[in-house]
Amino acid sequence: MKKGWLCLLLTLAALTAGAQEKLTDVKGIVQNEKGEALPGVSVIARNTRNNFSAGAQTDAEGVFVFPKLPSSGEYNFTFTNVGYEAQTLSGYHLKPGTTVSLVVKLSQTMTSLNDIVVVGYVAVKKKDLTGSVGIANPDDVKKNATYDVARSLQGQVAGVTVQGSGEPGGFVNIKIRGVSSLNDNNPLFVIDGVPIINEAPYDFPIDDIESIQVLKDASAGAIYGSRAAAGVIIITTKKGKSGPLQLHYNGYFGSQNIPKKLPLTDRAQYQKITDAAETNAGLPLAPANDPSSPDYISTTNTNWQDAAFKTGIIQNHDVNFSGGGLNTTYNVSLNYFDQTATVRGGPGEPKYNRYNFNADVESKAGILSFGARASYTQSHKQDLTYPHLHPNIGNEIVDLDRAIPTVPVYDTSRLGGFGGTNQITQKAIVLNIVGMNNLLDNYSNRNRFLGNAWAAIEPLRNLRYKMNLVYDWTDTRDFFFEPQYDLGWYYLNTIAYMTDTRGTQYTGLLENTLSYHLEAGRHTLDLLAGQTFEKDDQQFLEGIESGFNPPYFYSFGTGDPTTASVQSGEQTATQTGYLGRLNYDYDQRYLVTVNFRRDGSSKFSPLNRWGNFSSVAGAWNISNEKFIHLPKFIDFAKLRGGYGTTGNQNFPSDYAFTAYINSNANYLFATVPNAGPDQALAPGSIQTQVADPTIKWETKVTSSVALDLTFFKSLDFTAEYFVNTSKDLIAQPPIPLSVGATNTPYVNAASLRNSGLEFTLGYKKRIGAVSLGINANAHTLHNKVLKLGGTNDPIYGAESKTEVGHEVGEIYGYVTEGIFQNASDIAKHATQPNSAPGDLKFKDINGDGVIDANDQQYLGSAIPKLYYGLNVNLGWKSFDFSIFFQGNEGNKIVNGLYQTLMAGQYTNHYIDELNYWTPANTNTNVPRPIIGDPNGNDRASNRWVQSGGYARLQNAQLGYTVPSGALTRTRIIKAARIYLSGQNLWTLTKYQGYDPDIISDGLFSRGFDYGSFPNPRTVMVGVQVGF
Amino acid sequence: MKRVLILCLVLCFGCTKQLTQTNPNQQTAETFWKTATDALDAVNSVYGSLMLDGSYMRFTHVIINTRGDDATSNSPWDQIYNCGKFAENVDGFAASAPFTAYYQGVFRANQVIEQVPAIDMDTALKDRVLGQAYFLRGLYYFHLADIYQNVPMPLTIAQSSADYYAHQVSQDSVWMQVISDFTKAATLLPVSYANVTGADANQFGRATKGAALAYLGKTLLFTRQFDAAATQFKAVIDLGVYSLVPNYHDNFTEQDENNSESIFEVQFSRSVGGTTQGWGPGDPQSDWAKYEARAITFGPRNFAYCDVQPTKALYYDFLLEPTAGGQVDPRLYATMFYNTPTMTVYGASFQATYGTADSEVFCRKYENDGFVNAEFTWQFASGINSRLMRYADVLLMYAECLNEQGSTAAAYPYIQQVRARVGLADLATVRPNMTQDQMRDQLAHERFLEFGLEGKRFDDIRRWGWLQDPTKLAWLQARDPEFKTYTPGREYMPIPLAEIEANPGVLQNKGW
């Protein structure tokens, strides 16, 4: 009974209210089973004769009042509160001029069978579901301090996987039942019935959430059409309740740190290894590392991790106003979130902050009801950034760890004041991350307006027409400024450079639905028909200028005007759909759902524009079956299953089916021969890319079977098996370079299958003053590639291979066989070009006597076999305590950071490299370091493959609720709770990198960790106050 | 209720019509290829592939220079460091960048050759457009055969994904196609654009008859068809429009581009076009600059990245023969910075910068010394044109053909033209009556000095068979230790792994 507020209001409240003369006061008190007052309970009074209704709420003492109810007729009173069983008192006849007093005791809910689940335009009780729907506990979810709803779902719902990094404001990967698309695997977020197309969880504060449901199969999600192929996450936000204004404040404040540092070499160790690498290559020693050189560095010994990692701050403040009259309710919230980085660096250091304003109003009058919502979000994200001429060396963590100890952090002799390497004496190319963060300015601002208005009319009883309009507008500004500076060898910038990009994207959505509800005897029928239209538009305008001189002004025209240039572009996509659904319920025993949808998209040529998708699902409520007698401890049992298809057209190109002329392919010719640089631009236009005109809809076929059980009135259990097949996946598999195109065209390239088992368990128990709640989930995932393009050619990623019969992004490389100890060792081994004693021996897998690209093999799965999450909540008197464990097992990670730190070149080393092979140190698995690495010791191999499984204490929280008696005297504060919370407190893993919870491309290179920004450890305090 | 249904129907109908969206930013391929302007714009774009990262903006310079004994690399970037050491990795940027760039050029040239004949336009202009497309396709396949040996050879436009998988052909087949393209180009192209009528009038830098003949001759020489090659070179000489510039160094600065010695060069500019360097194999953008990055990549330590340096062998060979006036060969000064008391580097004293004992030498050819105080100042923005075919090369290749045909004595005057420009004594006087073999060595020496750091040396070494001659190979290894890691087969770059993985049936060149 947790999520039912709105629905109860709508379904229980009557539509009309007649004027009455005779009036009665009704008041009462609501208590829990122990006789303690329950504040905030919603009370609905309903006159059964004329359908008049009114609402009220209990105050801090549990008291509610209905002043002056019309007296005639019979009244029902319904009491609802989150976490408690709803109760209805009926048959009250009010006598005019008297006062009726009620005392009500509510008992706590122990099962979730009556939870209301929103499934595609309508709400049903969980026990009546036919499709696969996962329900997250919003209280558990909200304990995770994050800006991102998707992040907070990690480990909370079976079948949902989340990968994230610790970068403030960074995006996360969220997938439902594995990789189902080769483009965007992010599910559709529907917030209060509004499908949010662009980066939904990103701009949305978590505090507003009332409930979260995850639709995992075609039967549940199909009604949302083409956006639903990757699953749907339905979020219902808090709504106003009839009654006086209520004010709530939630806030927390905490600190964040990177919990782990890697053991890297110090100055002397660095110089020893690098000297050996140069000596092995026959090169003279870099003077800075050569003790006999006057340029030898012996005093600088920078520990870059100590220099760069720092404590970050995370804070969140949320103020909520809500209330309403008889027919109109409102809810207004204001939110501020702020997170600073765990990496040092002045004005340019990564950080993220966000302001959010949200207002919601709903009203009804007779057969008409309507609602409107307006959200405004403003966010500022200071990005991880790079010099514009050197964009692709690595990322902030990789460069931080590669920085050598003989460079100081600060160096006033260099322009800008930060240290860097010397080309002649040090030879190493490393980037001073602290300096770069201080010098460069790179941020993204977002202003987002989301407006939604809906109106519904019930012209006939049980026939409802609804029109829903959504307009979602985002303005973005991406700014980059790079001043003149000297960060040493290679990172010298002599020309200041600025880009400023303004973008606009909007989505307009119109939905018309008509629904009809029919009950006849044991038959219940629900019909839904609808039509949708959506338009997505994106525009950008980018200005570029360079040649700025200090003092710098961030405005175009203050640089060198001859360098100024501007670019712009726009793209539009439209889609429309027709949908129909039938729900049939016979005697609460047999339930059937049938969906049909026809979708058209502008992203495909007229020949392939339309797709038809349908699904069917059924459920058998065994516990209601007369001829089956279940044991007494089983309260509820249901068997359900479904099969269906959904379509997907969500790939990032709006005009992929047409070939275009690039008019920027220009050249230049001289205007005067035999002279200076007198050249003029010659316009050049030609087709530079190839396109596949036959591209069409992706189809996903889902099937699942599940058993829902409830035992002992306290234990909910669900087990489910699913098999999903994604066909005609749109992707860009590599094409031969000899085609000469600058792109890889989008084609229907692949088919994949995902299957797995999901288990969900919920338990609630109260023993005296102690309450216990457990929410646990686990799921397995098995992925298999069925088809790849027309030729089934494998697709290669970073140390991975995706091939028919294997998983997406399976780890792939050479296998080491020890180290060549001497020349005869080399002679005995298969031919391995450029190898010498001290180099790694690679296994001749195909046995042809030559080590080449054909001697690679699969080295492990990048997809965990098992994911799990466990929430335990304990309450004792005014104290509450919760812990949340989360983790996964059965996957491998390619530790790309370790690989680059073990390369034995000029950049810094992992301490394992100290054990390198020499003729005197032969009992080792670390090859000799050598500049240029002619043997390819650094190549993709099992050296870098590590176990990726982990178990993490993701959250622990201790809270104290101030007893209501203590608050009564304040007269202002009605409820208060304070808590202490920690996140990412403890991790059990064999992985050697910073953090096994990595963010990668999530696809072909999904197991490759190349300096994923580690997740911080957070310690924070929070308060929740109601006024 | 009826009105609601009608409203629904109207909305639905409107929606379906809205499903047709056209790209507002670009012209579709179907509406192109209609006018003379389209034809000219298209052929201009074929030239654009000459200035990509993988072609002459940067990486072709790296590959063709570091593999010779005139240049070496101590770069901290393995892709450059390993190049001249014949130790490239098959999936590296050095292997894929030129391959990608030249096939992009082929794709564009194929479009012009296939589409322009149907355009209704001035026939003389059409001939010139097609002539340039044939020339450039020939030039791109010349590079592909020369660098990668056996390669796929698409000659038509891919209509669908089924056409993406061109078969690998032998190097000989590619050479035959190159000869055919250059032959067609020579018949279609004008000697000069000074007197043509059309939008291309007075645009210097376009491919000419001379360029096509010179490259045809070069291809015939590379395939050891000396008679035919000699005919082409003689035809170039007889055009009468080319002559050596008096100052050798003028061939490598931005001040004297498209001069009388230049037969074909790639146009670069610091002042025309955008300001963003178009790195990698990406799609051309409106702000892409027309810079080349050789200057900062090859330039001297402390003033540039110094990824490529001349060998000491090149330095010492310049000292072998002083000019008739007893001076050091002036080409040494134009080719490199070296340790001598009067030497300045970007305005600074060489010895003050590097010390008096340090005997390192650095590239000066194609550098902006004298115009800027360090290549870093302009970052990657050098505007010096890459001279792909100089008249001096035609003269020396013609001399080589004469020698190979047995007319050794007839070769002398052509060689001497090149020597005389820099004040070297008459070869017929200082080394008269050479045998054919002696003349071969003499030509090798002359070419080594004349074209030092111009990326011609490794081609010469390979086509003369020195890598298969143990004596010559040992001699090369002594001059440039990078040859110590040469193994048979690696005289060609590896076919990029990406091509092998995506194109079934393409085999790696032997040795990789």
mmCIF file of C-alpha atoms in Angstrom, chain A residues 682-848:
data_model
loop_
_atom_site.group_PDB
_atom_site.id
_atom_site.type_symbol
_atom_site.label_atom_id
_atom_site.label_comp_id
_atom_site.label_asym_id
_atom_site.label_seq_id
_atom_site.Cartn_x
_atom_site.Cartn_y
_atom_site.Cartn_z
ATOM 1 C CA ALA A 682 38.989 25.957 -54.135
ATOM 2 C CA PRO A 683 35.574 24.662 -53.116
ATOM 3 C CA GLY A 684 35.375 20.896 -52.889
ATOM 4 C CA SER A 685 32.228 18.787 -52.688
ATOM 5 C CA ILE A 686 31.851 15.049 -52.896
ATOM 6 C CA GLN A 687 30.345 12.050 -51.224
ATOM 7 C CA THR A 688 32.722 11.098 -48.430
ATOM 8 C CA GLN A 689 30.491 8.643 -46.590
ATOM 9 C CA VAL A 690 28.519 5.570 -47.537
ATOM 10 C CA ALA A 691 24.940 4.851 -46.512
ATOM 11 C CA ASP A 692 22.754 1.758 -46.429
ATOM 12 C CA PRO A 693 19.334 2.613 -47.912
ATOM 13 C CA THR A 694 17.780 -0.643 -46.688
ATOM 14 C CA ILE A 695 18.113 0.022 -42.943
ATOM 15 C CA LYS A 696 14.977 -0.939 -40.997
ATOM 16 C CA TRP A 697 13.507 -1.376 -37.489
ATOM 17 C CA GLU A 698 15.257 -3.449 -34.858
ATOM 18 C CA THR A 699 13.023 -6.102 -33.348
ATOM 19 C CA LYS A 700 13.282 -7.515 -29.879
ATOM 20 C CA VAL A 701 11.465 -10.721 -29.039
ATOM 21 C CA THR A 702 10.953 -11.252 -25.336
ATOM 22 C CA SER A 703 9.635 -14.262 -23.530
ATOM 23 C CA SER A 704 9.458 -15.003 -19.846
ATOM 24 C CA VAL A 705 7.829 -17.251 -17.302
ATOM 25 C CA ALA A 706 7.562 -16.471 -13.611
ATOM 26 C CA LEU A 707 6.185 -17.626 -10.289
ATOM 27 C CA ASP A 708 5.054 -15.151 -7.626
ATOM 28 C CA LEU A 709 4.583 -16.447 -4.093
ATOM 29 C CA THR A 710 3.693 -14.957 -0.721
ATOM 30 C CA PHE A 711 4.285 -16.931 2.484
ATOM 31 C CA PHE A 712 3.375 -16.343 6.083
ATOM 32 C CA LYS A 713 1.843 -12.976 5.250
ATOM 33 C CA SER A 714 5.340 -11.513 5.393
ATOM 34 C CA LEU A 715 7.468 -12.952 2.643
ATOM 35 C CA ASP A 716 7.148 -12.103 -1.050
ATOM 36 C CA PHE A 717 9.122 -14.185 -3.483
ATOM 37 C CA THR A 718 9.382 -14.079 -7.253
ATOM 38 C CA ALA A 719 11.386 -16.294 -9.564
ATOM 39 C CA GLU A 720 11.504 -15.572 -13.256
ATOM 40 C CA TYR A 721 13.233 -16.937 -16.323
ATOM 41 C CA PHE A 722 13.562 -14.900 -19.470
ATOM 42 C CA VAL A 723 14.902 -15.296 -22.974
ATOM 43 C CA ASN A 724 15.181 -12.185 -25.128
ATOM 44 C CA THR A 725 16.305 -12.170 -28.730
ATOM 45 C CA SER A 726 17.218 -8.908 -30.404
ATOM 46 C CA LYS A 727 17.142 -9.087 -34.192
ATOM 47 C CA ASP A 728 18.341 -6.783 -36.955
ATOM 48 C CA LEU A 729 20.233 -4.698 -34.446
ATOM 49 C CA ILE A 730 21.339 -1.439 -35.967
ATOM 50 C CA ALA A 731 25.061 -0.989 -35.623
ATOM 51 C CA GLN A 732 28.139 0.255 -37.350
ATOM 52 C CA PRO A 733 30.268 -2.837 -37.853
ATOM 53 C CA PRO A 734 33.653 -1.987 -39.327
ATOM 54 C CA ILE A 735 33.818 -1.943 -43.113
ATOM 55 C CA PRO A 736 37.047 -2.374 -45.050
ATOM 56 C CA LEU A 737 39.267 0.705 -45.041
ATOM 57 C CA SER A 738 39.568 0.191 -48.787
ATOM 58 C CA VAL A 739 35.990 1.406 -49.257
ATOM 59 C CA GLY A 740 37.473 4.829 -48.665
ATOM 60 C CA ALA A 741 34.538 6.136 -46.628
ATOM 61 C CA THR A 742 35.032 8.391 -43.636
ATOM 62 C CA ASN A 743 32.231 6.650 -41.784
ATOM 63 C CA THR A 744 30.997 3.217 -40.939
ATOM 64 C CA PRO A 745 27.390 3.127 -42.104
ATOM 65 C CA TYR A 746 24.504 2.094 -39.929
ATOM 66 C CA VAL A 747 23.214 -1.286 -41.007
ATOM 67 C CA ASN A 748 21.005 -3.979 -39.491
ATOM 68 C CA ALA A 749 24.030 -5.846 -38.344
ATOM 69 C CA ALA A 750 23.459 -8.298 -35.571
ATOM 70 C CA SER A 751 21.234 -10.573 -33.596
ATOM 71 C CA LEU A 752 21.788 -11.262 -29.917
ATOM 72 C CA ARG A 753 20.194 -13.422 -27.294
ATOM 73 C CA ASN A 754 20.060 -12.686 -23.570
ATOM 74 C CA SER A 755 18.701 -15.111 -21.044
ATOM 75 C CA GLY A 756 18.725 -15.317 -17.313
ATOM 76 C CA LEU A 757 17.067 -16.128 -14.041
ATOM 77 C CA GLU A 758 15.823 -13.474 -11.654
ATOM 78 C CA PHE A 759 14.983 -13.824 -7.988
ATOM 79 C CA THR A 760 13.378 -11.228 -5.777
ATOM 80 C CA LEU A 761 12.649 -11.611 -2.118
ATOM 81 C CA GLY A 762 10.969 -9.254 0.299
ATOM 82 C CA TYR A 763 10.480 -9.883 3.994
ATOM 83 C CA LYS A 764 8.968 -7.816 6.778
ATOM 84 C CA LYS A 765 8.576 -8.709 10.409
ATOM 85 C CA ARG A 766 7.828 -6.922 13.617
ATOM 86 C CA ILE A 767 8.775 -8.393 16.975
ATOM 87 C CA GLY A 768 7.901 -6.029 19.787
ATOM 88 C CA ALA A 769 9.849 -2.819 19.378
ATOM 89 C CA VAL A 770 12.040 -4.319 16.674
ATOM 90 C CA SER A 771 11.105 -4.231 13.019
ATOM 91 C CA LEU A 772 13.009 -6.059 10.306
ATOM 92 C CA GLY A 773 12.837 -5.602 6.555
ATOM 93 C CA ILE A 774 14.815 -7.414 3.910
ATOM 94 C CA ASN A 775 14.791 -6.774 0.172
ATOM 95 C CA ALA A 776 17.056 -9.057 -1.756
ATOM 96 C CA ASN A 777 17.481 -9.686 -5.456
ATOM 97 C CA ALA A 778 19.757 -11.632 -7.706
ATOM 98 C CA HIS A 779 19.908 -12.344 -11.389
ATOM 99 C CA THR A 780 22.006 -14.215 -13.850
ATOM 100 C CA LEU A 781 22.772 -13.168 -17.372
ATOM 101 C CA HIS A 782 23.858 -15.142 -20.365
ATOM 102 C CA ASN A 783 24.568 -13.387 -23.629
ATOM 103 C CA LYS A 784 25.135 -14.912 -27.039
ATOM 104 C CA VAL A 785 25.703 -13.359 -30.447
ATOM 105 C CA LEU A 786 23.560 -15.083 -33.085
ATOM 106 C CA LYS A 787 24.459 -13.097 -36.190
ATOM 107 C CA LEU A 788 26.803 -10.289 -37.210
ATOM 108 C CA GLY A 789 26.241 -8.417 -40.453
ATOM 109 C CA GLY A 790 25.936 -10.065 -43.833
ATOM 110 C CA THR A 791 29.273 -11.818 -43.551
ATOM 111 C CA ASN A 792 29.266 -12.666 -39.821
ATOM 112 C CA ASP A 793 32.684 -11.005 -39.575
ATOM 113 C CA PRO A 794 33.715 -10.569 -35.970
ATOM 114 C CA ILE A 795 33.880 -7.094 -34.479
ATOM 115 C CA TYR A 796 36.991 -6.207 -32.525
ATOM 116 C CA GLY A 797 37.066 -3.865 -29.560
ATOM 117 C CA ALA A 798 39.731 -2.915 -27.063
ATOM 118 C CA GLU A 799 41.307 -6.315 -26.339
ATOM 119 C CA SER A 800 38.012 -7.943 -27.158
ATOM 120 C CA LYS A 801 36.267 -9.791 -29.947
ATOM 121 C CA THR A 802 32.579 -10.090 -30.651
ATOM 122 C CA GLU A 803 31.807 -13.167 -32.692
ATOM 123 C CA VAL A 804 28.857 -15.368 -33.519
ATOM 124 C CA GLY A 805 28.425 -18.016 -30.837
ATOM 125 C CA HIS A 806 30.176 -15.933 -28.211
ATOM 126 C CA GLU A 807 29.257 -13.046 -25.945
ATOM 127 C CA VAL A 808 29.334 -9.403 -26.899
ATOM 128 C CA GLY A 809 32.752 -7.961 -26.090
ATOM 129 C CA GLU A 810 34.412 -11.163 -24.933
ATOM 130 C CA ILE A 811 38.003 -10.567 -23.880
ATOM 131 C CA TYR A 812 40.494 -11.643 -26.508
ATOM 132 C CA GLY A 813 44.261 -11.644 -26.855
ATOM 133 C CA TYR A 814 47.524 -13.557 -26.708
ATOM 134 C CA VAL A 815 48.537 -16.045 -24.046
ATOM 135 C CA THR A 816 51.905 -15.662 -22.367
ATOM 136 C CA GLU A 817 54.154 -18.665 -21.813
ATOM 137 C CA GLY A 818 56.894 -17.213 -19.637
ATOM 138 C CA ILE A 819 60.017 -15.364 -20.644
ATOM 139 C CA PHE A 820 62.753 -16.150 -23.154
ATOM 140 C CA GLN A 821 65.821 -16.830 -21.025
ATOM 141 C CA ASN A 822 68.376 -17.078 -23.821
ATOM 142 C CA ALA A 823 68.917 -17.334 -27.566
ATOM 143 C CA SER A 824 68.299 -21.081 -27.711
ATOM 144 C CA ASP A 825 64.979 -20.539 -25.948
ATOM 145 C CA ILE A 826 64.029 -18.182 -28.766
ATOM 146 C CA ALA A 827 65.268 -20.567 -31.447
ATOM 147 C CA LYS A 828 63.192 -23.414 -30.014
ATOM 148 C CA HIS A 829 60.036 -21.323 -29.901
ATOM 149 C CA ALA A 830 57.742 -20.457 -32.783
ATOM 150 C CA THR A 831 59.026 -17.465 -34.759
ATOM 151 C CA GLN A 832 58.266 -14.326 -32.816
ATOM 152 C CA PRO A 833 59.711 -11.292 -34.658
ATOM 153 C CA ASN A 834 62.086 -8.963 -32.814
ATOM 154 C CA SER A 835 62.226 -11.009 -29.629
ATOM 155 C CA ALA A 836 65.299 -11.166 -27.410
ATOM 156 C CA PRO A 837 66.148 -12.729 -24.029
ATOM 157 C CA GLY A 838 63.972 -11.121 -21.386
ATOM 158 C CA ASP A 839 60.981 -10.746 -23.690
ATOM 159 C CA LEU A 840 57.684 -12.497 -23.235
ATOM 160 C CA LYS A 841 57.043 -15.755 -24.988
ATOM 161 C CA PHE A 842 53.570 -15.963 -26.554
ATOM 162 C CA LYS A 843 51.777 -19.220 -27.130
ATOM 163 C CA ASP A 844 51.597 -20.541 -30.698
ATOM 164 C CA ILE A 845 47.909 -21.261 -30.473
ATOM 165 C CA ASN A 846 47.342 -22.370 -34.062
ATOM 166 C CA GLY A 847 50.613 -24.280 -34.094
ATOM 167 C CA ASP A 848 51.868 -22.851 -37.396
#
